[in-house]
């Protein structure tokens, strides 16, 4: 399993953006994509961590086409600035990995007034993907699709989505808010694939579930999980490298060429929670997300079919 390059074909000339690529699964994902020869842009909100990540990846992969662009997913203004800077580079975009996230943080709001899990994990990626769709569509071609890979997790199975209370204002639970954000991401990815397919677009959208990974995301988790991690960490949790495997598979595997709408776990298709396939709920969440991020709901346009 460690012989990544033996398994996936080289990807020279291809460009990827990885959110949260400075640590954990995101860092491992960025590193493996760079090892395959991709031009990798790490989107993150910590300059010093990012500089260190870029240095390490360049050193380990001997690929100097690895760079950092600042993007704070808790700020719609920052996301728009990131996209502007990326577009100024006048390069294609073949892979977008929506990986960044916060987990079980205390109740607090983003710059735009959204509950942090929902705002960062879900709405930030919803807006980012929207703003980069043109680039992805222009870069994909029949037989060589561009790909949107969205990282969710098994916690989405216990998530609940109340369209009238997406902000957890009816009572806050860090676990509930995290699970809700991961559930929303699955609904989004499935809906995006339906829309791309209807349009005949050379872009696919899939969800990657990394499994339970030993990363810093767990820093806010209650003591019971910390104790479990101390006692059983070596076999209960995957390493970030192992956790990144499904994301990399979704990003580059020839087996997934032209294939979207999948929920991938351990490189195999799994079924996500039943309600994630509900077209009405998908449409309602999409429309509400457009309102919240201040973008036009293009699905009402003939452009989306």
PDB file of C-alpha atoms in Angstrom:
ATOM      1  CA  UNK A   1       0.000   0.000   0.000  1.00  0.00           C
ATOM      2  CA  UNK A   2       2.872   2.379   0.499  1.00  0.00           C
ATOM      3  CA  UNK A   3       3.925   2.077  -3.132  1.00  0.00           C
ATOM      4  CA  UNK A   4       1.559   4.808  -4.265  1.00  0.00           C
ATOM      5  CA  UNK A   5       3.377   5.548  -7.508  1.00  0.00           C
ATOM      6  CA  UNK A   6       3.173   1.888  -8.483  1.00  0.00           C
ATOM      7  CA  UNK A   7      -0.592   1.955  -8.268  1.00  0.00           C
ATOM      8  CA  UNK A   8      -1.699   5.271  -9.764  1.00  0.00           C
ATOM      9  CA  UNK A   9      -0.550   6.591 -13.131  1.00  0.00           C
ATOM     10  CA  UNK A  10       1.649   9.715 -13.140  1.00  0.00           C
ATOM     11  CA  UNK A  11      -0.290  12.991 -13.413  1.00  0.00           C
ATOM     12  CA  UNK A  12       2.098  15.471 -15.074  1.00  0.00           C
ATOM     13  CA  UNK A  13       0.478  18.684 -16.277  1.00  0.00           C
ATOM     14  CA  UNK A  14      -2.521  18.210 -13.985  1.00  0.00           C
ATOM     15  CA  UNK A  15      -3.370  20.815 -11.330  1.00  0.00           C
ATOM     16  CA  UNK A  16      -4.986  20.186  -7.934  1.00  0.00           C
ATOM     17  CA  UNK A  17      -6.229  22.394  -5.116  1.00  0.00           C
ATOM     18  CA  UNK A  18      -6.341  20.757  -1.669  1.00  0.00           C
ATOM     19  CA  UNK A  19      -8.063  22.636   1.161  1.00  0.00           C
ATOM     20  CA  UNK A  20      -6.558  22.094   4.594  1.00  0.00           C
ATOM     21  CA  UNK A  21      -3.419  20.715   2.979  1.00  0.00           C
ATOM     22  CA  UNK A  22      -1.115  21.869   5.764  1.00  0.00           C
ATOM     23  CA  UNK A  23      -1.662  18.949   8.165  1.00  0.00           C
ATOM     24  CA  UNK A  24      -3.294  15.577   8.691  1.00  0.00           C
ATOM     25  CA  UNK A  25      -5.124  13.929   5.804  1.00  0.00           C
ATOM     26  CA  UNK A  26      -4.917  17.084   3.678  1.00  0.00           C
ATOM     27  CA  UNK A  27      -1.137  17.210   3.952  1.00  0.00           C
ATOM     28  CA  UNK A  28      -0.849  13.500   3.079  1.00  0.00           C
ATOM     29  CA  UNK A  29      -3.227  13.988   0.127  1.00  0.00           C
ATOM     30  CA  UNK A  30      -1.261  16.983  -1.191  1.00  0.00           C
ATOM     31  CA  UNK A  31       2.005  15.070  -0.795  1.00  0.00           C
ATOM     32  CA  UNK A  32       0.783  12.016  -2.717  1.00  0.00           C
ATOM     33  CA  UNK A  33      -0.680  14.118  -5.532  1.00  0.00           C
ATOM     34  CA  UNK A  34       2.646  15.981  -5.767  1.00  0.00           C
ATOM     35  CA  UNK A  35       4.469  12.659  -5.850  1.00  0.00           C
ATOM     36  CA  UNK A  36       2.392  11.748  -8.922  1.00  0.00           C
ATOM     37  CA  UNK A  37       3.696  14.897 -10.618  1.00  0.00           C
ATOM     38  CA  UNK A  38       0.717  17.171 -10.124  1.00  0.00           C
ATOM     39  CA  UNK A  39       0.993  20.918  -9.617  1.00  0.00           C
ATOM     40  CA  UNK A  40      -0.522  21.190  -6.117  1.00  0.00           C
ATOM     41  CA  UNK A  41      -1.948  24.312  -4.539  1.00  0.00           C
ATOM     42  CA  UNK A  42      -2.518  24.077  -0.812  1.00  0.00           C
ATOM     43  CA  UNK A  43      -5.358  26.267   0.431  1.00  0.00           C
ATOM     44  CA  UNK A  44      -5.078  26.984   4.137  1.00  0.00           C
ATOM     45  CA  UNK A  45      -5.277  29.710   6.763  1.00  0.00           C
ATOM     46  CA  UNK A  46      -1.991  29.295   8.609  1.00  0.00           C
ATOM     47  CA  UNK A  47       0.977  30.853   6.810  1.00  0.00           C
ATOM     48  CA  UNK A  48       3.784  29.362   8.878  1.00  0.00           C
ATOM     49  CA  UNK A  49       2.315  25.840   8.839  1.00  0.00           C
ATOM     50  CA  UNK A  50       1.763  26.172   5.095  1.00  0.00           C
ATOM     51  CA  UNK A  51       5.315  27.268   4.373  1.00  0.00           C
ATOM     52  CA  UNK A  52       6.588  24.287   6.339  1.00  0.00           C
ATOM     53  CA  UNK A  53       4.175  21.927   4.533  1.00  0.00           C
ATOM     54  CA  UNK A  54       5.246  23.197   1.107  1.00  0.00           C
ATOM     55  CA  UNK A  55       8.921  22.842   2.039  1.00  0.00           C
ATOM     56  CA  UNK A  56       8.430  19.264   3.285  1.00  0.00           C
ATOM     57  CA  UNK A  57       6.405  18.154   0.275  1.00  0.00           C
ATOM     58  CA  UNK A  58       8.864  19.658  -2.210  1.00  0.00           C
ATOM     59  CA  UNK A  59      11.721  17.991  -0.375  1.00  0.00           C
ATOM     60  CA  UNK A  60      10.055  14.565  -0.140  1.00  0.00           C
ATOM     61  CA  UNK A  61       8.640  14.465  -3.666  1.00  0.00           C
ATOM     62  CA  UNK A  62      11.288  16.470  -5.564  1.00  0.00           C
ATOM     63  CA  UNK A  63       8.346  18.309  -7.154  1.00  0.00           C
ATOM     64  CA  UNK A  64       8.791  22.081  -6.969  1.00  0.00           C
ATOM     65  CA  UNK A  65       5.298  22.743  -8.327  1.00  0.00           C
ATOM     66  CA  UNK A  66       3.812  22.851  -4.843  1.00  0.00           C
ATOM     67  CA  UNK A  67       2.599  26.171  -3.477  1.00  0.00           C
ATOM     68  CA  UNK A  68       0.361  27.802  -0.917  1.00  0.00           C
ATOM     69  CA  UNK A  69      -2.462  30.280  -1.346  1.00  0.00           C
ATOM     70  CA  UNK A  70      -4.168  31.743   1.695  1.00  0.00           C
ATOM     71  CA  UNK A  71      -7.818  30.777   2.108  1.00  0.00           C
ATOM     72  CA  UNK A  72      -9.850  31.054   5.290  1.00  0.00           C
ATOM     73  CA  UNK A  73     -12.987  28.946   4.822  1.00  0.00           C
ATOM     74  CA  UNK A  74     -14.600  30.780   7.741  1.00  0.00           C
ATOM     75  CA  UNK A  75     -14.733  33.913   5.571  1.00  0.00           C
ATOM     76  CA  UNK A  76     -16.606  34.250   2.281  1.00  0.00           C
ATOM     77  CA  UNK A  77     -14.502  37.310   1.482  1.00  0.00           C
ATOM     78  CA  UNK A  78     -11.307  35.270   1.921  1.00  0.00           C
ATOM     79  CA  UNK A  79     -12.678  32.443  -0.269  1.00  0.00           C
ATOM     80  CA  UNK A  80     -13.486  34.934  -3.042  1.00  0.00           C
ATOM     81  CA  UNK A  81     -10.000  36.465  -2.777  1.00  0.00           C
ATOM     82  CA  UNK A  82      -8.422  33.010  -2.971  1.00  0.00           C
ATOM     83  CA  UNK A  83     -10.375  32.198  -6.146  1.00  0.00           C
ATOM     84  CA  UNK A  84      -9.400  35.562  -7.657  1.00  0.00           C
ATOM     85  CA  UNK A  85      -5.704  34.884  -6.970  1.00  0.00           C
ATOM     86  CA  UNK A  86      -5.982  31.387  -8.414  1.00  0.00           C
ATOM     87  CA  UNK A  87      -7.684  32.631 -11.580  1.00  0.00           C
ATOM     88  CA  UNK A  88      -4.938  35.229 -12.051  1.00  0.00           C
ATOM     89  CA  UNK A  89      -2.449  32.381 -12.450  1.00  0.00           C
ATOM     90  CA  UNK A  90      -4.193  31.443 -15.723  1.00  0.00           C
ATOM     91  CA  UNK A  91      -3.641  27.725 -15.159  1.00  0.00           C
ATOM     92  CA  UNK A  92      -6.150  24.877 -15.497  1.00  0.00           C
ATOM     93  CA  UNK A  93      -7.778  23.066 -12.566  1.00  0.00           C
ATOM     94  CA  UNK A  94      -8.278  19.318 -12.829  1.00  0.00           C
ATOM     95  CA  UNK A  95      -8.877  18.304  -9.218  1.00  0.00           C
ATOM     96  CA  UNK A  96     -10.461  20.080  -6.254  1.00  0.00           C
ATOM     97  CA  UNK A  97     -10.183  18.244  -2.928  1.00  0.00           C
ATOM     98  CA  UNK A  98     -12.600  19.713  -0.368  1.00  0.00           C
ATOM     99  CA  UNK A  99     -10.743  18.362   2.634  1.00  0.00           C
ATOM    100  CA  UNK A 100     -10.422  21.054   5.329  1.00  0.00           C
ATOM    101  CA  UNK A 101     -12.545  20.944   8.424  1.00  0.00           C
ATOM    102  CA  UNK A 102     -13.033  21.740  12.075  1.00  0.00           C
ATOM    103  CA  UNK A 103     -14.272  19.086  14.457  1.00  0.00           C
ATOM    104  CA  UNK A 104     -16.231  19.272  17.714  1.00  0.00           C
ATOM    105  CA  UNK A 105     -15.271  22.884  18.399  1.00  0.00           C
ATOM    106  CA  UNK A 106     -17.066  24.878  21.101  1.00  0.00           C
ATOM    107  CA  UNK A 107     -20.067  26.871  19.879  1.00  0.00           C
ATOM    108  CA  UNK A 108     -18.852  29.884  17.934  1.00  0.00           C
ATOM    109  CA  UNK A 109     -19.526  31.718  14.700  1.00  0.00           C
ATOM    110  CA  UNK A 110     -17.607  32.413  11.521  1.00  0.00           C
ATOM    111  CA  UNK A 111     -16.919  35.928  10.265  1.00  0.00           C
ATOM    112  CA  UNK A 112     -20.220  35.748   8.340  1.00  0.00           C
ATOM    113  CA  UNK A 113     -22.255  34.652  11.349  1.00  0.00           C
ATOM    114  CA  UNK A 114     -22.548  30.932  10.588  1.00  0.00           C
ATOM    115  CA  UNK A 115     -22.162  28.173  13.166  1.00  0.00           C
ATOM    116  CA  UNK A 116     -18.518  27.175  12.712  1.00  0.00           C
ATOM    117  CA  UNK A 117     -18.870  23.516  11.671  1.00  0.00           C
ATOM    118  CA  UNK A 118     -21.574  24.319   9.134  1.00  0.00           C
ATOM    119  CA  UNK A 119     -19.830  27.479   7.940  1.00  0.00           C
ATOM    120  CA  UNK A 120     -16.299  26.091   7.518  1.00  0.00           C
ATOM    121  CA  UNK A 121     -16.833  22.420   6.690  1.00  0.00           C
ATOM    122  CA  UNK A 122     -19.857  22.835   4.461  1.00  0.00           C
ATOM    123  CA  UNK A 123     -20.731  26.368   3.311  1.00  0.00           C
ATOM    124  CA  UNK A 124     -17.092  27.349   2.731  1.00  0.00           C
ATOM    125  CA  UNK A 125     -16.615  24.376   0.422  1.00  0.00           C
ATOM    126  CA  UNK A 126     -20.008  24.929  -1.223  1.00  0.00           C
ATOM    127  CA  UNK A 127     -18.990  28.468  -2.181  1.00  0.00           C
ATOM    128  CA  UNK A 128     -15.423  27.516  -3.151  1.00  0.00           C
ATOM    129  CA  UNK A 129     -16.644  24.729  -5.466  1.00  0.00           C
ATOM    130  CA  UNK A 130     -19.181  27.049  -7.086  1.00  0.00           C
ATOM    131  CA  UNK A 131     -16.581  29.709  -7.785  1.00  0.00           C
ATOM    132  CA  UNK A 132     -14.157  27.177  -9.296  1.00  0.00           C
ATOM    133  CA  UNK A 133     -16.671  25.220 -11.413  1.00  0.00           C
ATOM    134  CA  UNK A 134     -15.914  27.239 -14.546  1.00  0.00           C
ATOM    135  CA  UNK A 135     -12.221  26.367 -14.265  1.00  0.00           C
ATOM    136  CA  UNK A 136     -12.966  22.696 -13.656  1.00  0.00           C
ATOM    137  CA  UNK A 137     -15.351  22.541 -16.613  1.00  0.00           C
ATOM    138  CA  UNK A 138     -12.864  24.269 -18.903  1.00  0.00           C
ATOM    139  CA  UNK A 139     -10.094  21.857 -17.828  1.00  0.00           C
ATOM    140  CA  UNK A 140     -12.006  18.583 -18.047  1.00  0.00           C
ATOM    141  CA  UNK A 141     -12.489  16.776 -21.333  1.00  0.00           C
ATOM    142  CA  UNK A 142     -14.344  13.647 -22.471  1.00  0.00           C
ATOM    143  CA  UNK A 143     -12.259  10.700 -21.322  1.00  0.00           C
ATOM    144  CA  UNK A 144     -10.285  12.875 -18.886  1.00  0.00           C
ATOM    145  CA  UNK A 145     -12.768  14.484 -16.521  1.00  0.00           C
ATOM    146  CA  UNK A 146     -11.943  17.084 -13.931  1.00  0.00           C
ATOM    147  CA  UNK A 147     -12.869  15.880 -10.444  1.00  0.00           C
ATOM    148  CA  UNK A 148     -14.372  17.314  -7.269  1.00  0.00           C
ATOM    149  CA  UNK A 149     -13.510  15.161  -4.256  1.00  0.00           C
ATOM    150  CA  UNK A 150     -15.368  16.031  -1.063  1.00  0.00           C
ATOM    151  CA  UNK A 151     -14.176  14.516   2.214  1.00  0.00           C
ATOM    152  CA  UNK A 152     -16.985  13.509   4.563  1.00  0.00           C
ATOM    153  CA  UNK A 153     -16.998  10.868   7.292  1.00  0.00           C
ATOM    154  CA  UNK A 154     -19.017   8.067   8.826  1.00  0.00           C
ATOM    155  CA  UNK A 155     -20.382  10.580  11.345  1.00  0.00           C
ATOM    156  CA  UNK A 156     -22.730  11.719   8.555  1.00  0.00           C
ATOM    157  CA  UNK A 157     -24.737   8.543   9.232  1.00  0.00           C
ATOM    158  CA  UNK A 158     -25.838   9.954  12.592  1.00  0.00           C
ATOM    159  CA  UNK A 159     -26.297  13.490  11.276  1.00  0.00           C
ATOM    160  CA  UNK A 160     -29.647  15.223  11.242  1.00  0.00           C
ATOM    161  CA  UNK A 161     -30.566  18.046   8.916  1.00  0.00           C
ATOM    162  CA  UNK A 162     -33.291  20.478   9.923  1.00  0.00           C
ATOM    163  CA  UNK A 163     -33.585  22.981   7.070  1.00  0.00           C
ATOM    164  CA  UNK A 164     -35.182  25.438   9.479  1.00  0.00           C
ATOM    165  CA  UNK A 165     -32.271  25.193  11.909  1.00  0.00           C
ATOM    166  CA  UNK A 166     -29.025  24.685  10.026  1.00  0.00           C
ATOM    167  CA  UNK A 167     -27.193  26.818  12.597  1.00  0.00           C
ATOM    168  CA  UNK A 168     -27.887  24.577  15.634  1.00  0.00           C
ATOM    169  CA  UNK A 169     -29.656  27.464  17.337  1.00  0.00           C
ATOM    170  CA  UNK A 170     -32.191  25.066  18.836  1.00  0.00           C
ATOM    171  CA  UNK A 171     -29.528  23.683  21.172  1.00  0.00           C
ATOM    172  CA  UNK A 172     -25.842  23.179  20.432  1.00  0.00           C
ATOM    173  CA  UNK A 173     -24.007  19.872  20.508  1.00  0.00           C
ATOM    174  CA  UNK A 174     -20.494  19.774  19.014  1.00  0.00           C
ATOM    175  CA  UNK A 175     -21.053  16.187  17.859  1.00  0.00           C
ATOM    176  CA  UNK A 176     -24.410  17.020  16.297  1.00  0.00           C
ATOM    177  CA  UNK A 177     -23.065  20.125  14.548  1.00  0.00           C
ATOM    178  CA  UNK A 178     -20.068  18.224  13.148  1.00  0.00           C
ATOM    179  CA  UNK A 179     -22.239  15.335  11.921  1.00  0.00           C
ATOM    180  CA  UNK A 180     -24.681  17.797  10.328  1.00  0.00           C
ATOM    181  CA  UNK A 181     -21.870  19.515   8.385  1.00  0.00           C
ATOM    182  CA  UNK A 182     -20.622  16.153   7.090  1.00  0.00           C
ATOM    183  CA  UNK A 183     -24.157  15.097   6.124  1.00  0.00           C
ATOM    184  CA  UNK A 184     -24.655  18.371   4.222  1.00  0.00           C
ATOM    185  CA  UNK A 185     -21.418  17.713   2.292  1.00  0.00           C
ATOM    186  CA  UNK A 186     -22.693  14.321   1.092  1.00  0.00           C
ATOM    187  CA  UNK A 187     -26.025  15.807  -0.035  1.00  0.00           C
ATOM    188  CA  UNK A 188     -24.119  18.571  -1.828  1.00  0.00           C
ATOM    189  CA  UNK A 189     -21.775  16.198  -3.640  1.00  0.00           C
ATOM    190  CA  UNK A 190     -24.614  13.932  -4.790  1.00  0.00           C
ATOM    191  CA  UNK A 191     -26.643  16.928  -6.016  1.00  0.00           C
ATOM    192  CA  UNK A 192     -23.620  18.429  -7.775  1.00  0.00           C
ATOM    193  CA  UNK A 193     -23.108  15.177  -9.683  1.00  0.00           C
ATOM    194  CA  UNK A 194     -26.764  15.125 -10.805  1.00  0.00           C
ATOM    195  CA  UNK A 195     -26.418  18.676 -12.136  1.00  0.00           C
ATOM    196  CA  UNK A 196     -23.078  18.048 -13.859  1.00  0.00           C
ATOM    197  CA  UNK A 197     -24.443  14.914 -15.519  1.00  0.00           C
ATOM    198  CA  UNK A 198     -27.594  16.682 -16.715  1.00  0.00           C
ATOM    199  CA  UNK A 199     -25.390  19.289 -18.319  1.00  0.00           C
ATOM    200  CA  UNK A 200     -23.044  16.743 -19.911  1.00  0.00           C
ATOM    201  CA  UNK A 201     -20.182  18.405 -18.075  1.00  0.00           C
ATOM    202  CA  UNK A 202     -16.679  16.819 -18.099  1.00  0.00           C
ATOM    203  CA  UNK A 203     -16.520  17.068 -14.299  1.00  0.00           C
ATOM    204  CA  UNK A 204     -17.361  14.397 -11.714  1.00  0.00           C
ATOM    205  CA  UNK A 205     -18.196  14.733  -8.008  1.00  0.00           C
ATOM    206  CA  UNK A 206     -17.517  12.002  -5.452  1.00  0.00           C
ATOM    207  CA  UNK A 207     -17.326  11.712  -1.671  1.00  0.00           C
ATOM    208  CA  UNK A 208     -14.303  10.208   0.113  1.00  0.00           C
ATOM    209  CA  UNK A 209     -14.685   8.769   3.606  1.00  0.00           C
ATOM    210  CA  UNK A 210     -11.190   8.453   5.141  1.00  0.00           C
ATOM    211  CA  UNK A 211     -12.230   6.310   8.116  1.00  0.00           C
ATOM    212  CA  UNK A 212     -11.157   7.156  11.662  1.00  0.00           C
ATOM    213  CA  UNK A 213      -7.843   8.942  11.350  1.00  0.00           C
ATOM    214  CA  UNK A 214      -5.376   9.933  14.037  1.00  0.00           C
ATOM    215  CA  UNK A 215      -5.089  13.681  13.353  1.00  0.00           C
ATOM    216  CA  UNK A 216      -5.207  16.967  15.233  1.00  0.00           C
ATOM    217  CA  UNK A 217      -8.903  17.303  14.423  1.00  0.00           C
ATOM    218  CA  UNK A 218      -9.481  15.372  17.633  1.00  0.00           C
ATOM    219  CA  UNK A 219      -8.036  18.109  19.826  1.00  0.00           C
ATOM    220  CA  UNK A 220     -11.529  19.240  20.895  1.00  0.00           C
ATOM    221  CA  UNK A 221     -13.004  15.791  21.417  1.00  0.00           C
ATOM    222  CA  UNK A 222     -14.244  14.787  24.861  1.00  0.00           C
ATOM    223  CA  UNK A 223     -11.827  12.926  27.144  1.00  0.00           C
ATOM    224  CA  UNK A 224     -13.314   9.455  26.460  1.00  0.00           C
ATOM    225  CA  UNK A 225     -12.097   9.525  22.880  1.00  0.00           C
ATOM    226  CA  UNK A 226      -8.740  10.884  24.006  1.00  0.00           C
ATOM    227  CA  UNK A 227      -8.403   7.960  26.393  1.00  0.00           C
ATOM    228  CA  UNK A 228      -9.402   5.502  23.646  1.00  0.00           C
ATOM    229  CA  UNK A 229      -6.811   7.087  21.408  1.00  0.00           C
ATOM    230  CA  UNK A 230      -4.112   6.715  24.068  1.00  0.00           C
ATOM    231  CA  UNK A 231      -4.995   3.095  24.753  1.00  0.00           C
ATOM    232  CA  UNK A 232      -5.871   1.865  21.284  1.00  0.00           C
ATOM    233  CA  UNK A 233      -4.548   4.527  18.931  1.00  0.00           C
ATOM    234  CA  UNK A 234      -2.070   2.256  17.241  1.00  0.00           C
ATOM    235  CA  UNK A 235      -4.743  -0.090  15.871  1.00  0.00           C
ATOM    236  CA  UNK A 236      -8.036   1.797  16.206  1.00  0.00           C
ATOM    237  CA  UNK A 237      -7.031   4.862  14.202  1.00  0.00           C
ATOM    238  CA  UNK A 238      -5.601   5.023  10.691  1.00  0.00           C
ATOM    239  CA  UNK A 239      -2.522   7.105  10.003  1.00  0.00           C
ATOM    240  CA  UNK A 240      -3.055  10.305   7.954  1.00  0.00           C
ATOM    241  CA  UNK A 241      -1.319   8.537   5.048  1.00  0.00           C
ATOM    242  CA  UNK A 242      -3.841   5.698   5.178  1.00  0.00           C
ATOM    243  CA  UNK A 243      -6.683   8.180   5.619  1.00  0.00           C
ATOM    244  CA  UNK A 244      -5.600  10.098   2.512  1.00  0.00           C
ATOM    245  CA  UNK A 245      -5.663   6.955   0.375  1.00  0.00           C
ATOM    246  CA  UNK A 246      -9.373   7.189  -0.543  1.00  0.00           C
ATOM    247  CA  UNK A 247      -9.086  10.902  -1.416  1.00  0.00           C
ATOM    248  CA  UNK A 248      -6.138  10.223  -3.723  1.00  0.00           C
ATOM    249  CA  UNK A 249      -7.967   7.245  -5.243  1.00  0.00           C
ATOM    250  CA  UNK A 250     -10.990   9.479  -5.942  1.00  0.00           C
ATOM    251  CA  UNK A 251      -8.740  12.170  -7.421  1.00  0.00           C
ATOM    252  CA  UNK A 252      -6.685  10.083  -9.848  1.00  0.00           C
ATOM    253  CA  UNK A 253      -7.816   6.474 -10.210  1.00  0.00           C
ATOM    254  CA  UNK A 254      -8.527   5.473 -13.837  1.00  0.00           C
ATOM    255  CA  UNK A 255     -11.269   3.190 -12.448  1.00  0.00           C
ATOM    256  CA  UNK A 256     -13.279   6.324 -11.624  1.00  0.00           C
ATOM    257  CA  UNK A 257     -12.908   8.047 -14.991  1.00  0.00           C
ATOM    258  CA  UNK A 258     -16.253   9.647 -15.804  1.00  0.00           C
ATOM    259  CA  UNK A 259     -17.801   8.111 -12.675  1.00  0.00           C
ATOM    260  CA  UNK A 260     -19.501  10.351 -10.111  1.00  0.00           C
ATOM    261  CA  UNK A 261     -22.145  10.377  -7.397  1.00  0.00           C
ATOM    262  CA  UNK A 262     -20.245   7.773  -5.381  1.00  0.00           C
ATOM    263  CA  UNK A 263     -19.567   7.509  -1.661  1.00  0.00           C
ATOM    264  CA  UNK A 264     -16.149   5.879  -1.392  1.00  0.00           C
ATOM    265  CA  UNK A 265     -14.789   4.120   1.667  1.00  0.00           C
ATOM    266  CA  UNK A 266     -11.549   2.093   1.556  1.00  0.00           C
ATOM    267  CA  UNK A 267     -11.501   2.584  -2.238  1.00  0.00           C
ATOM    268  CA  UNK A 268     -14.848   0.832  -2.613  1.00  0.00           C
ATOM    269  CA  UNK A 269     -18.285   2.221  -3.233  1.00  0.00           C
ATOM    270  CA  UNK A 270     -20.467   2.267  -0.125  1.00  0.00           C
ATOM    271  CA  UNK A 271     -23.978   3.558   0.444  1.00  0.00           C
ATOM    272  CA  UNK A 272     -24.259   6.895   2.200  1.00  0.00           C
ATOM    273  CA  UNK A 273     -27.226   7.590   4.477  1.00  0.00           C
ATOM    274  CA  UNK A 274     -30.527   6.970   2.646  1.00  0.00           C
ATOM    275  CA  UNK A 275     -31.742  10.578   2.865  1.00  0.00           C
ATOM    276  CA  UNK A 276     -28.634  11.796   0.997  1.00  0.00           C
ATOM    277  CA  UNK A 277     -30.195  10.343  -2.175  1.00  0.00           C
ATOM    278  CA  UNK A 278     -33.459  12.272  -1.684  1.00  0.00           C
ATOM    279  CA  UNK A 279     -33.691  14.695  -4.666  1.00  0.00           C
ATOM    280  CA  UNK A 280     -36.090  17.028  -2.849  1.00  0.00           C
ATOM    281  CA  UNK A 281     -33.823  17.398   0.186  1.00  0.00           C
ATOM    282  CA  UNK A 282     -30.802  17.848  -2.115  1.00  0.00           C
ATOM    283  CA  UNK A 283     -32.591  20.644  -3.986  1.00  0.00           C
ATOM    284  CA  UNK A 284     -33.809  22.353  -0.800  1.00  0.00           C
ATOM    285  CA  UNK A 285     -30.361  22.327   0.817  1.00  0.00           C
ATOM    286  CA  UNK A 286     -28.801  23.587  -2.432  1.00  0.00           C
ATOM    287  CA  UNK A 287     -31.254  26.496  -2.682  1.00  0.00           C
ATOM    288  CA  UNK A 288     -30.762  27.399   1.000  1.00  0.00           C
ATOM    289  CA  UNK A 289     -26.964  27.229   0.603  1.00  0.00           C
ATOM    290  CA  UNK A 290     -27.116  29.579  -2.392  1.00  0.00           C
ATOM    291  CA  UNK A 291     -29.096  32.059  -0.281  1.00  0.00           C
ATOM    292  CA  UNK A 292     -26.666  31.791   2.636  1.00  0.00           C
ATOM    293  CA  UNK A 293     -23.579  32.308   0.474  1.00  0.00           C
ATOM    294  CA  UNK A 294     -25.193  35.031  -1.644  1.00  0.00           C
ATOM    295  CA  UNK A 295     -24.876  33.304  -5.004  1.00  0.00           C
ATOM    296  CA  UNK A 296     -27.517  32.868  -7.682  1.00  0.00           C
ATOM    297  CA  UNK A 297     -29.141  29.441  -7.757  1.00  0.00           C
ATOM    298  CA  UNK A 298     -28.073  28.447 -11.251  1.00  0.00           C
ATOM    299  CA  UNK A 299     -30.085  25.250 -11.062  1.00  0.00           C
ATOM    300  CA  UNK A 300     -33.170  27.237 -11.939  1.00  0.00           C
ATOM    301  CA  UNK A 301     -31.424  28.272 -15.111  1.00  0.00           C
ATOM    302  CA  UNK A 302     -31.586  26.166 -18.270  1.00  0.00           C
ATOM    303  CA  UNK A 303     -27.792  26.011 -18.030  1.00  0.00           C
ATOM    304  CA  UNK A 304     -28.184  23.202 -15.503  1.00  0.00           C
ATOM    305  CA  UNK A 305     -30.897  21.395 -17.456  1.00  0.00           C
TER     306      UNK A 305
END
